[in-house]
Amino acid sequence: MEFFAFTLALACSIIAYYLEQKWWVTLLRTTDKLVFQAWRAYLDEAGIEYKTRIYTTLNGDALQTVYLLKVPAQDKLKSSLFK
């Protein structure tokens, strides 16, 4: 029974990952916090829905913060941001 629960959880997480990859497009990937904040303000003003993700990576000996902005795929097609 535990194996079934593990397999079901794994399958659900893989499906969720692929659906997010299909429905959300990365608009911005930067290490500059000011650029990230400016894009967030612009998207808020434009009324475009977005998701953010912030994570830290190791770049040589220094830690580096990476900022991601994702927008829905249908907004990408409608938006003048990508023209």
mmCIF file with all atom_site columns, C-alpha atoms in Angstrom:
data_model
loop_
_atom_site.group_PDB
_atom_site.id
_atom_site.type_symbol
_atom_site.label_atom_id
_atom_site.label_alt_id
_atom_site.label_comp_id
_atom_site.label_asym_id
_atom_site.label_entity_id
_atom_site.label_seq_id
_atom_site.pdbx_PDB_ins_code
_atom_site.Cartn_x
_atom_site.Cartn_y
_atom_site.Cartn_z
_atom_site.occupancy
_atom_site.B_iso_or_equiv
_atom_site.pdbx_formal_charge
_atom_site.auth_seq_id
_atom_site.auth_comp_id
_atom_site.auth_asym_id
_atom_site.auth_atom_id
_atom_site.pdbx_PDB_model_num
ATOM 1  C CA . MET A 1 1  ? 0.000  0.000  0.000   1.00 0.00 ? 1  MET A CA 1
ATOM 2  C CA . GLU A 1 2  ? 2.876  2.389  0.729   1.00 0.00 ? 2  GLU A CA 1
ATOM 3  C CA . PHE A 1 3  ? 4.325  1.694  -2.712  1.00 0.00 ? 3  PHE A CA 1
ATOM 4  C CA . PHE A 1 4  ? 0.994  2.590  -4.322  1.00 0.00 ? 4  PHE A CA 1
ATOM 5  C CA . ALA A 1 5  ? 0.808  5.860  -2.387  1.00 0.00 ? 5  ALA A CA 1
ATOM 6  C CA . PHE A 1 6  ? 4.387  6.721  -3.370  1.00 0.00 ? 6  PHE A CA 1
ATOM 7  C CA . THR A 1 7  ? 3.718  5.932  -7.038  1.00 0.00 ? 7  THR A CA 1
ATOM 8  C CA . LEU A 1 8  ? 0.525  7.978  -7.040  1.00 0.00 ? 8  LEU A CA 1
ATOM 9  C CA . ALA A 1 9  ? 2.254  10.960 -5.430  1.00 0.00 ? 9  ALA A CA 1
ATOM 10 C CA . LEU A 1 10 ? 5.117  10.762 -7.915  1.00 0.00 ? 10 LEU A CA 1
ATOM 11 C CA . ALA A 1 11 ? 2.745  10.570 -10.881 1.00 0.00 ? 11 ALA A CA 1
ATOM 12 C CA . CYS A 1 12 ? 0.738  13.558 -9.645  1.00 0.00 ? 12 CYS A CA 1
ATOM 13 C CA . SER A 1 13 ? 3.846  15.678 -9.154  1.00 0.00 ? 13 SER A CA 1
ATOM 14 C CA . ILE A 1 14 ? 5.137  14.835 -12.640 1.00 0.00 ? 14 ILE A CA 1
ATOM 15 C CA . ILE A 1 15 ? 1.772  15.727 -14.189 1.00 0.00 ? 15 ILE A CA 1
ATOM 16 C CA . ALA A 1 16 ? 1.670  19.017 -12.265 1.00 0.00 ? 16 ALA A CA 1
ATOM 17 C CA . TYR A 1 17 ? 5.212  19.846 -13.426 1.00 0.00 ? 17 TYR A CA 1
ATOM 18 C CA . TYR A 1 18 ? 4.370  19.281 -17.103 1.00 0.00 ? 18 TYR A CA 1
ATOM 19 C CA . LEU A 1 19 ? 1.119  21.232 -16.880 1.00 0.00 ? 19 LEU A CA 1
ATOM 20 C CA . GLU A 1 20 ? 2.944  24.192 -15.375 1.00 0.00 ? 20 GLU A CA 1
ATOM 21 C CA . GLN A 1 21 ? 5.576  24.027 -18.114 1.00 0.00 ? 21 GLN A CA 1
ATOM 22 C CA . LYS A 1 22 ? 2.827  24.074 -20.736 1.00 0.00 ? 22 LYS A CA 1
ATOM 23 C CA . TRP A 1 23 ? 0.642  26.808 -19.229 1.00 0.00 ? 23 TRP A CA 1
ATOM 24 C CA . TRP A 1 24 ? 3.307  29.208 -17.863 1.00 0.00 ? 24 TRP A CA 1
ATOM 25 C CA . VAL A 1 25 ? 6.136  30.842 -19.840 1.00 0.00 ? 25 VAL A CA 1
ATOM 26 C CA . THR A 1 26 ? 9.270  32.374 -18.321 1.00 0.00 ? 26 THR A CA 1
ATOM 27 C CA . LEU A 1 27 ? 9.247  36.095 -19.022 1.00 0.00 ? 27 LEU A CA 1
ATOM 28 C CA . LEU A 1 28 ? 12.303 37.106 -17.035 1.00 0.00 ? 28 LEU A CA 1
ATOM 29 C CA . ARG A 1 29 ? 15.265 35.369 -15.418 1.00 0.00 ? 29 ARG A CA 1
ATOM 30 C CA . THR A 1 30 ? 17.671 37.802 -13.812 1.00 0.00 ? 30 THR A CA 1
ATOM 31 C CA . THR A 1 31 ? 20.016 38.301 -10.897 1.00 0.00 ? 31 THR A CA 1
ATOM 32 C CA . ASP A 1 32 ? 19.277 42.030 -10.678 1.00 0.00 ? 32 ASP A CA 1
ATOM 33 C CA . LYS A 1 33 ? 16.693 42.731 -7.983  1.00 0.00 ? 33 LYS A CA 1
ATOM 34 C CA . LEU A 1 34 ? 15.855 46.217 -9.299  1.00 0.00 ? 34 LEU A CA 1
ATOM 35 C CA . VAL A 1 35 ? 15.026 44.876 -12.769 1.00 0.00 ? 35 VAL A CA 1
ATOM 36 C CA . PHE A 1 36 ? 12.893 42.169 -11.166 1.00 0.00 ? 36 PHE A CA 1
ATOM 37 C CA . GLN A 1 37 ? 10.981 44.733 -9.097  1.00 0.00 ? 37 GLN A CA 1
ATOM 38 C CA . ALA A 1 38 ? 10.504 47.004 -12.118 1.00 0.00 ? 38 ALA A CA 1
ATOM 39 C CA . TRP A 1 39 ? 9.001  44.165 -14.161 1.00 0.00 ? 39 TRP A CA 1
ATOM 40 C CA . ARG A 1 40 ? 6.710  43.204 -11.291 1.00 0.00 ? 40 ARG A CA 1
ATOM 41 C CA . ALA A 1 41 ? 5.479  46.793 -11.045 1.00 0.00 ? 41 ALA A CA 1
ATOM 42 C CA . TYR A 1 42 ? 4.919  46.913 -14.808 1.00 0.00 ? 42 TYR A CA 1
ATOM 43 C CA . LEU A 1 43 ? 2.946  43.660 -14.797 1.00 0.00 ? 43 LEU A CA 1
ATOM 44 C CA . ASP A 1 44 ? 0.863  44.866 -11.849 1.00 0.00 ? 44 ASP A CA 1
ATOM 45 C CA . GLU A 1 45 ? 0.021  48.084 -13.690 1.00 0.00 ? 45 GLU A CA 1
ATOM 46 C CA . ALA A 1 46 ? -0.845 46.161 -16.866 1.00 0.00 ? 46 ALA A CA 1
ATOM 47 C CA . GLY A 1 47 ? -3.055 43.759 -14.924 1.00 0.00 ? 47 GLY A CA 1
ATOM 48 C CA . ILE A 1 48 ? -1.174 40.687 -16.135 1.00 0.00 ? 48 ILE A CA 1
ATOM 49 C CA . GLU A 1 49 ? -1.116 37.684 -13.817 1.00 0.00 ? 49 GLU A CA 1
ATOM 50 C CA . TYR A 1 50 ? 2.337  36.366 -12.958 1.00 0.00 ? 50 TYR A CA 1
ATOM 51 C CA . LYS A 1 51 ? 4.201  33.941 -10.725 1.00 0.00 ? 51 LYS A CA 1
ATOM 52 C CA . THR A 1 52 ? 7.522  34.615 -9.082  1.00 0.00 ? 52 THR A CA 1
ATOM 53 C CA . ARG A 1 53 ? 10.244 32.277 -7.975  1.00 0.00 ? 53 ARG A CA 1
ATOM 54 C CA . ILE A 1 54 ? 13.356 33.293 -6.111  1.00 0.00 ? 54 ILE A CA 1
ATOM 55 C CA . TYR A 1 55 ? 16.188 30.892 -5.450  1.00 0.00 ? 55 TYR A CA 1
ATOM 56 C CA . THR A 1 56 ? 19.863 30.982 -4.575  1.00 0.00 ? 56 THR A CA 1
ATOM 57 C CA . THR A 1 57 ? 22.611 29.278 -6.555  1.00 0.00 ? 57 THR A CA 1
ATOM 58 C CA . LEU A 1 58 ? 26.324 28.891 -6.067  1.00 0.00 ? 58 LEU A CA 1
ATOM 59 C CA . ASN A 1 59 ? 28.352 30.821 -8.633  1.00 0.00 ? 59 ASN A CA 1
ATOM 60 C CA . GLY A 1 60 ? 31.998 29.991 -8.062  1.00 0.00 ? 60 GLY A CA 1
ATOM 61 C CA . ASP A 1 61 ? 32.538 30.769 -4.386  1.00 0.00 ? 61 ASP A CA 1
ATOM 62 C CA . ALA A 1 62 ? 29.710 33.288 -4.100  1.00 0.00 ? 62 ALA A CA 1
ATOM 63 C CA . LEU A 1 63 ? 26.003 32.779 -3.570  1.00 0.00 ? 63 LEU A CA 1
ATOM 64 C CA . GLN A 1 64 ? 23.841 34.332 -6.250  1.00 0.00 ? 64 GLN A CA 1
ATOM 65 C CA . THR A 1 65 ? 20.101 35.065 -6.057  1.00 0.00 ? 65 THR A CA 1
ATOM 66 C CA . VAL A 1 66 ? 18.108 34.336 -9.214  1.00 0.00 ? 66 VAL A CA 1
ATOM 67 C CA . TYR A 1 67 ? 14.705 35.926 -9.793  1.00 0.00 ? 67 TYR A CA 1
ATOM 68 C CA . LEU A 1 68 ? 12.145 34.352 -12.158 1.00 0.00 ? 68 LEU A CA 1
ATOM 69 C CA . LEU A 1 69 ? 8.909  35.830 -13.495 1.00 0.00 ? 69 LEU A CA 1
ATOM 70 C CA . LYS A 1 70 ? 6.428  33.571 -15.280 1.00 0.00 ? 70 LYS A CA 1
ATOM 71 C CA . VAL A 1 71 ? 3.296  34.629 -17.128 1.00 0.00 ? 71 VAL A CA 1
ATOM 72 C CA . PRO A 1 72 ? 0.462  32.474 -18.484 1.00 0.00 ? 72 PRO A CA 1
ATOM 73 C CA . ALA A 1 73 ? 1.039  31.322 -22.061 1.00 0.00 ? 73 ALA A CA 1
ATOM 74 C CA . GLN A 1 74 ? -2.182 32.957 -23.279 1.00 0.00 ? 74 GLN A CA 1
ATOM 75 C CA . ASP A 1 75 ? -1.081 36.333 -21.844 1.00 0.00 ? 75 ASP A CA 1
ATOM 76 C CA . LYS A 1 76 ? 2.225  35.972 -23.653 1.00 0.00 ? 76 LYS A CA 1
ATOM 77 C CA . LEU A 1 77 ? 0.398  35.731 -26.952 1.00 0.00 ? 77 LEU A CA 1
ATOM 78 C CA . LYS A 1 78 ? -1.865 38.717 -26.178 1.00 0.00 ? 78 LYS A CA 1
ATOM 79 C CA . SER A 1 79 ? 0.748  40.934 -24.578 1.00 0.00 ? 79 SER A CA 1
ATOM 80 C CA . SER A 1 80 ? 2.759  43.598 -26.356 1.00 0.00 ? 80 SER A CA 1
ATOM 81 C CA . LEU A 1 81 ? 5.694  42.658 -24.124 1.00 0.00 ? 81 LEU A CA 1
ATOM 82 C CA . PHE A 1 82 ? 6.847  40.024 -26.603 1.00 0.00 ? 82 PHE A CA 1
ATOM 83 C CA . LYS A 1 83 ? 6.467  41.963 -29.868 1.00 0.00 ? 83 LYS A CA 1
#
